[in-house]
Short mmCIF file of C-alpha atoms in Angstrom, two decimals:
data_model
loop_
_atom_site.label_atom_id
_atom_site.label_comp_id
_atom_site.label_asym_id
_atom_site.label_seq_id
_atom_site.Cartn_x
_atom_site.Cartn_y
_atom_site.Cartn_z
CA UNK A 1 66.05 -47.04 -32.68
CA UNK A 2 65.97 -48.03 -29.01
CA UNK A 3 62.82 -49.76 -27.80
CA UNK A 4 60.22 -47.71 -25.95
CA UNK A 5 60.19 -48.49 -22.28
CA UNK A 6 56.89 -49.64 -20.84
CA UNK A 7 58.02 -49.27 -17.26
CA UNK A 8 55.64 -46.89 -15.47
CA UNK A 9 57.60 -46.75 -12.23
CA UNK A 10 58.17 -43.20 -11.02
CA UNK A 11 61.23 -42.13 -9.07
CA UNK A 12 59.07 -39.83 -6.95
CA UNK A 13 55.43 -40.38 -6.01
CA UNK A 14 52.85 -38.03 -7.63
CA UNK A 15 51.58 -35.15 -5.50
CA UNK A 16 48.58 -35.86 -3.33
CA UNK A 17 45.31 -34.08 -4.02
CA UNK A 18 44.20 -32.02 -1.05
CA UNK A 19 40.47 -31.28 -0.90
CA UNK A 20 39.73 -27.55 -0.84
CA UNK A 21 36.79 -26.42 1.24
CA UNK A 22 34.63 -23.58 -0.14
CA UNK A 23 35.03 -20.15 1.41
CA UNK A 24 32.18 -19.46 3.89
CA UNK A 25 30.78 -16.43 2.07
CA UNK A 26 27.12 -15.50 1.61
CA UNK A 27 27.19 -13.84 -1.81
CA UNK A 28 24.47 -11.31 -2.70
CA UNK A 29 21.71 -12.61 -4.95
CA UNK A 30 21.83 -9.56 -7.20
CA UNK A 31 24.50 -9.80 -9.91
CA UNK A 32 25.27 -6.06 -9.78
CA UNK A 33 25.93 -6.16 -6.05
CA UNK A 34 28.16 -9.22 -6.46
CA UNK A 35 30.13 -7.52 -9.24
CA UNK A 36 30.61 -4.48 -7.03
CA UNK A 37 31.98 -6.66 -4.21
CA UNK A 38 34.42 -8.40 -6.55
CA UNK A 39 35.51 -5.09 -8.03
CA UNK A 40 36.07 -3.29 -4.72
CA UNK A 41 37.56 -6.30 -2.96
CA UNK A 42 36.62 -7.85 0.37
CA UNK A 43 38.32 -8.62 3.66
CA UNK A 44 38.38 -12.42 3.21
CA UNK A 45 40.76 -12.90 6.14
CA UNK A 46 38.15 -11.46 8.49
CA UNK A 47 35.51 -13.82 7.12
CA UNK A 48 37.74 -16.90 7.53
CA UNK A 49 38.78 -15.82 11.01
CA UNK A 50 35.14 -15.36 11.96
CA UNK A 51 34.26 -18.83 10.62
CA UNK A 52 37.19 -20.41 12.46
CA UNK A 53 36.22 -18.83 15.75
CA UNK A 54 32.61 -19.94 15.26
CA UNK A 55 33.62 -23.58 14.65
CA UNK A 56 35.85 -23.66 17.74
CA UNK A 57 33.05 -22.41 19.96
CA UNK A 58 30.25 -24.48 18.41
CA UNK A 59 29.80 -26.42 21.64
CA UNK A 60 29.28 -23.41 23.88
CA UNK A 61 26.01 -22.03 25.18
CA UNK A 62 23.72 -19.69 23.22
CA UNK A 63 24.57 -16.63 25.30
CA UNK A 64 28.27 -17.19 24.63
CA UNK A 65 27.55 -17.43 20.90
CA UNK A 66 25.74 -14.09 21.00
CA UNK A 67 28.71 -12.43 22.67
CA UNK A 68 31.07 -13.98 20.12
CA UNK A 69 28.98 -12.74 17.18
CA UNK A 70 29.08 -9.22 18.59
CA UNK A 71 32.86 -9.33 19.04
CA UNK A 72 33.48 -10.78 15.58
CA UNK A 73 31.26 -8.14 13.98
CA UNK A 74 33.38 -5.45 15.59
CA UNK A 75 36.64 -7.05 14.41
CA UNK A 76 35.43 -7.40 10.84
CA UNK A 77 36.00 -3.69 10.30
CA UNK A 78 34.03 -0.81 8.89
CA UNK A 79 35.20 -1.52 5.34
CA UNK A 80 33.46 -4.90 5.15
CA UNK A 81 30.34 -3.55 6.87
CA UNK A 82 29.93 -0.64 4.49
CA UNK A 83 30.30 -2.91 1.46
CA UNK A 84 27.67 -5.28 2.82
CA UNK A 85 25.05 -2.79 3.99
CA UNK A 86 23.00 -0.04 2.36
CA UNK A 87 24.71 3.32 1.97
CA UNK A 88 21.60 5.11 3.28
CA UNK A 89 22.22 6.60 6.73
CA UNK A 90 20.67 4.46 9.46
CA UNK A 91 19.81 1.56 7.14
CA UNK A 92 21.27 -1.86 7.97
CA UNK A 93 19.80 -3.84 5.06
CA UNK A 94 22.00 -5.75 2.63
CA UNK A 95 23.19 -4.12 -0.57
CA UNK A 96 21.19 -5.14 -3.63
CA UNK A 97 22.08 -2.59 -6.34
CA UNK A 98 24.62 0.24 -6.59
CA UNK A 99 25.44 0.28 -2.84
CA UNK A 100 21.76 0.51 -1.82
CA UNK A 101 19.14 -1.95 -0.59
CA UNK A 102 15.88 -2.69 -2.41
CA UNK A 103 14.04 0.09 -0.58
CA UNK A 104 16.61 2.85 -1.13
CA UNK A 105 17.89 1.98 -4.61
CA UNK A 106 15.08 3.94 -6.32
CA UNK A 107 16.29 6.69 -8.60
CA UNK A 108 14.87 10.15 -8.00
CA UNK A 109 13.63 12.43 -10.79
CA UNK A 110 16.30 14.92 -11.88
CA UNK A 111 13.79 17.77 -12.07
CA UNK A 112 14.63 20.31 -9.39
CA UNK A 113 12.53 19.83 -6.25
CA UNK A 114 10.86 16.61 -7.46
CA UNK A 115 11.10 13.49 -5.25
CA UNK A 116 9.13 11.10 -7.48
CA UNK A 117 10.61 7.88 -8.82
CA UNK A 118 12.46 8.34 -12.11
CA UNK A 119 12.00 6.22 -15.21
CA UNK A 120 14.72 4.95 -17.54
CA UNK A 121 15.56 8.45 -18.80
CA UNK A 122 16.06 9.86 -15.27
CA UNK A 123 12.75 11.78 -15.10
CA UNK A 124 9.33 10.92 -13.68
CA UNK A 125 6.26 10.81 -15.98
CA UNK A 126 5.08 14.20 -14.67
CA UNK A 127 8.29 15.84 -15.93
CA UNK A 128 8.59 14.14 -19.29
CA UNK A 129 10.00 10.78 -18.28
CA UNK A 130 9.03 7.37 -19.55
CA UNK A 131 8.08 6.03 -22.95
CA UNK A 132 5.86 7.84 -25.41
CA UNK A 133 2.55 6.52 -26.69
CA UNK A 134 2.85 4.35 -29.82
CA UNK A 135 0.29 6.49 -31.63
CA UNK A 136 2.04 8.66 -34.26
CA UNK A 137 2.69 12.27 -33.16
CA UNK A 138 1.52 11.54 -29.59
CA UNK A 139 4.00 12.27 -26.79
CA UNK A 140 1.76 11.38 -23.85
CA UNK A 141 3.18 8.90 -21.34
CA UNK A 142 2.54 5.30 -22.35
CA UNK A 143 0.47 3.15 -20.01
CA UNK A 144 -0.15 -0.54 -20.68
CA UNK A 145 0.32 -2.03 -24.16
CA UNK A 146 2.46 0.97 -25.09
CA UNK A 147 -0.44 3.41 -25.44
CA UNK A 148 -1.54 6.41 -23.38
CA UNK A 149 -4.96 6.55 -21.73
CA UNK A 150 -6.41 8.61 -24.57
CA UNK A 151 -5.46 5.95 -27.14
CA UNK A 152 -6.46 2.81 -25.25
CA UNK A 153 -3.70 2.30 -22.70
CA UNK A 154 -4.25 1.65 -19.01
CA UNK A 155 -7.29 0.17 -17.27
CA UNK A 156 -10.58 0.60 -19.09
CA UNK A 157 -14.17 0.90 -17.87
CA UNK A 158 -15.76 -2.48 -17.18
CA UNK A 159 -19.23 -1.46 -18.42
CA UNK A 160 -20.16 -3.26 -21.64
CA UNK A 161 -19.42 -1.33 -24.86
CA UNK A 162 -17.63 1.45 -22.93
CA UNK A 163 -14.03 2.00 -23.93
CA UNK A 164 -13.29 4.99 -21.70
CA UNK A 165 -10.44 5.05 -19.22
CA UNK A 166 -11.11 3.73 -15.73
CA UNK A 167 -10.98 6.43 -13.07
CA UNK A 168 -11.41 4.17 -10.07
CA UNK A 169 -13.20 0.96 -9.16
CA UNK A 170 -13.07 -0.23 -12.76
CA UNK A 171 -15.44 2.51 -13.96
CA UNK A 172 -15.10 5.73 -15.94
CA UNK A 173 -16.49 9.03 -14.65
CA UNK A 174 -19.67 8.62 -16.70
CA UNK A 175 -20.48 5.30 -15.01
CA UNK A 176 -19.55 6.34 -11.47
CA UNK A 177 -15.79 5.96 -11.32
CA UNK A 178 -13.48 8.39 -9.56
CA UNK A 179 -14.12 10.67 -6.61
CA UNK A 180 -17.31 12.70 -6.40
CA UNK A 181 -17.94 16.22 -5.20
CA UNK A 182 -18.35 16.41 -1.43
CA UNK A 183 -21.20 18.92 -1.77
CA UNK A 184 -24.54 17.41 -0.69
CA UNK A 185 -26.58 16.18 -3.65
CA UNK A 186 -23.80 16.75 -6.21
CA UNK A 187 -22.66 13.81 -8.33
CA UNK A 188 -20.05 15.60 -10.44
CA UNK A 189 -16.45 14.52 -10.49
CA UNK A 190 -13.87 16.09 -8.18
CA UNK A 191 -11.65 18.70 -9.79
CA UNK A 192 -9.93 20.41 -6.87
CA UNK A 193 -10.13 20.18 -3.07
CA UNK A 194 -12.81 17.43 -3.07
CA UNK A 195 -15.12 19.79 -4.96
CA UNK A 196 -16.34 19.98 -8.53
CA UNK A 197 -15.83 23.07 -10.66
CA UNK A 198 -19.21 24.53 -9.68
CA UNK A 199 -18.72 24.11 -5.91
CA UNK A 200 -14.96 24.47 -5.68
CA UNK A 201 -13.09 27.35 -4.06
CA UNK A 202 -12.58 30.24 -6.45
CA UNK A 203 -8.83 30.51 -6.89
CA UNK A 204 -7.07 33.57 -8.22
CA UNK A 205 -3.83 34.14 -10.07
CA UNK A 206 -0.81 34.08 -7.76
CA UNK A 207 0.89 37.03 -9.49
CA UNK A 208 0.92 40.02 -7.14
CA UNK A 209 -1.77 42.54 -8.07
CA UNK A 210 -3.60 40.19 -10.45
CA UNK A 211 -7.16 39.21 -9.58
CA UNK A 212 -7.92 37.01 -12.58
CA UNK A 213 -9.15 33.43 -12.20
CA UNK A 214 -6.55 30.69 -11.88
CA UNK A 215 -6.46 28.64 -15.09
CA UNK A 216 -3.87 26.17 -13.90
CA UNK A 217 -0.67 26.08 -11.85
CA UNK A 218 -1.69 29.25 -10.01
CA UNK A 219 -1.69 31.47 -13.11
CA UNK A 220 -4.34 33.19 -15.19
CA UNK A 221 -4.39 32.98 -18.98
CA UNK A 222 -2.45 36.23 -19.36
CA UNK A 223 0.43 35.21 -17.11
CA UNK A 224 0.42 31.65 -18.42
CA UNK A 225 1.48 32.96 -21.83
CA UNK A 226 4.74 34.21 -20.32
CA UNK A 227 5.61 30.65 -19.31
CA UNK A 228 4.21 28.68 -22.23
CA UNK A 229 6.09 26.03 -24.16
CA UNK A 230 8.52 27.34 -26.77
CA UNK A 231 6.97 25.11 -29.45
CA UNK A 232 4.69 27.22 -31.64
CA UNK A 233 0.94 26.88 -31.06
CA UNK A 234 1.52 24.96 -27.80
CA UNK A 235 -0.24 26.56 -24.82
CA UNK A 236 1.06 24.17 -22.17
CA UNK A 237 3.23 25.53 -19.37
CA UNK A 238 6.97 25.09 -19.83
CA UNK A 239 8.79 23.06 -17.18
CA UNK A 240 12.37 22.65 -18.36
CA UNK A 241 14.48 24.04 -21.19
CA UNK A 242 11.49 26.15 -22.24
CA UNK A 243 9.44 23.06 -23.12
CA UNK A 244 6.31 21.52 -21.64
CA UNK A 245 6.42 17.94 -20.37
CA UNK A 246 4.61 16.77 -23.53
CA UNK A 247 7.34 18.01 -25.88
CA UNK A 248 10.14 17.27 -23.42
CA UNK A 249 9.11 13.62 -23.41
CA UNK A 250 9.06 13.65 -27.20
CA UNK A 251 12.62 14.96 -27.35
CA UNK A 252 13.88 12.48 -24.76
CA UNK A 253 12.20 9.57 -26.52
CA UNK A 254 14.13 10.50 -29.67
CA UNK A 255 17.39 10.54 -27.66
CA UNK A 256 17.85 14.25 -28.30
CA UNK A 257 17.85 15.38 -24.69
CA UNK A 258 21.59 16.14 -24.81
CA UNK A 259 21.06 18.53 -27.71
CA UNK A 260 18.38 20.61 -25.95
CA UNK A 261 19.47 23.98 -24.68
CA UNK A 262 17.59 26.48 -22.54
CA UNK A 263 15.20 28.55 -24.61
CA UNK A 264 14.37 32.08 -23.59
CA UNK A 265 10.73 32.84 -24.30
#
């Protein structure tokens, strides 16, 4: 067996290591926005060209730098600008999530005509969105600690030994919390139009030809029955799919919203 050579002389020198400078790119802080940029691609040549031009003119005056920044922004192209900035018309803020900035990335409730912010199931609390109260058989919207106001969730009255829900200023209605009737000498809580029930404007049913008293949502008790929840013995007004927001939230919490169909009452 021939002896192993210990000569480490190479016929050709090893390749030289060339230091690689990082690409001058200000990546978004939000991981979703960064993933969107990497998925859609980016005009890196424009960025490098802009950095090169900036380094060559680093010794010029400030007014020349301003003109250069304007020119380079125009040469970058609309594609890079739209990927960087919010998709909302007239907004120039940076993208943070799903092509929108922090201000315009809010999801809107899917209920027709509602502009409130939606919760995780695409509806606002007023239309059955959000989590249900932890109390068994309660479908009210959960506040703090996973409970609704009726079962101990949300802010409570600060008066000793009072466990009622706070209505404003850390007090319940009994201890002075919430708005008061604007009628002189009246200390009752506001119900409608800055008035209590006794001093409020007498509203009537909005159905043409009906003069009965409004019992909620512009309807009297008779005409409310025509729009009540499809669940038996529930007198709440239906809002979607023939269900009130109480029972709609219960269905959505159980992940059965896709199985719900419109119910004719």
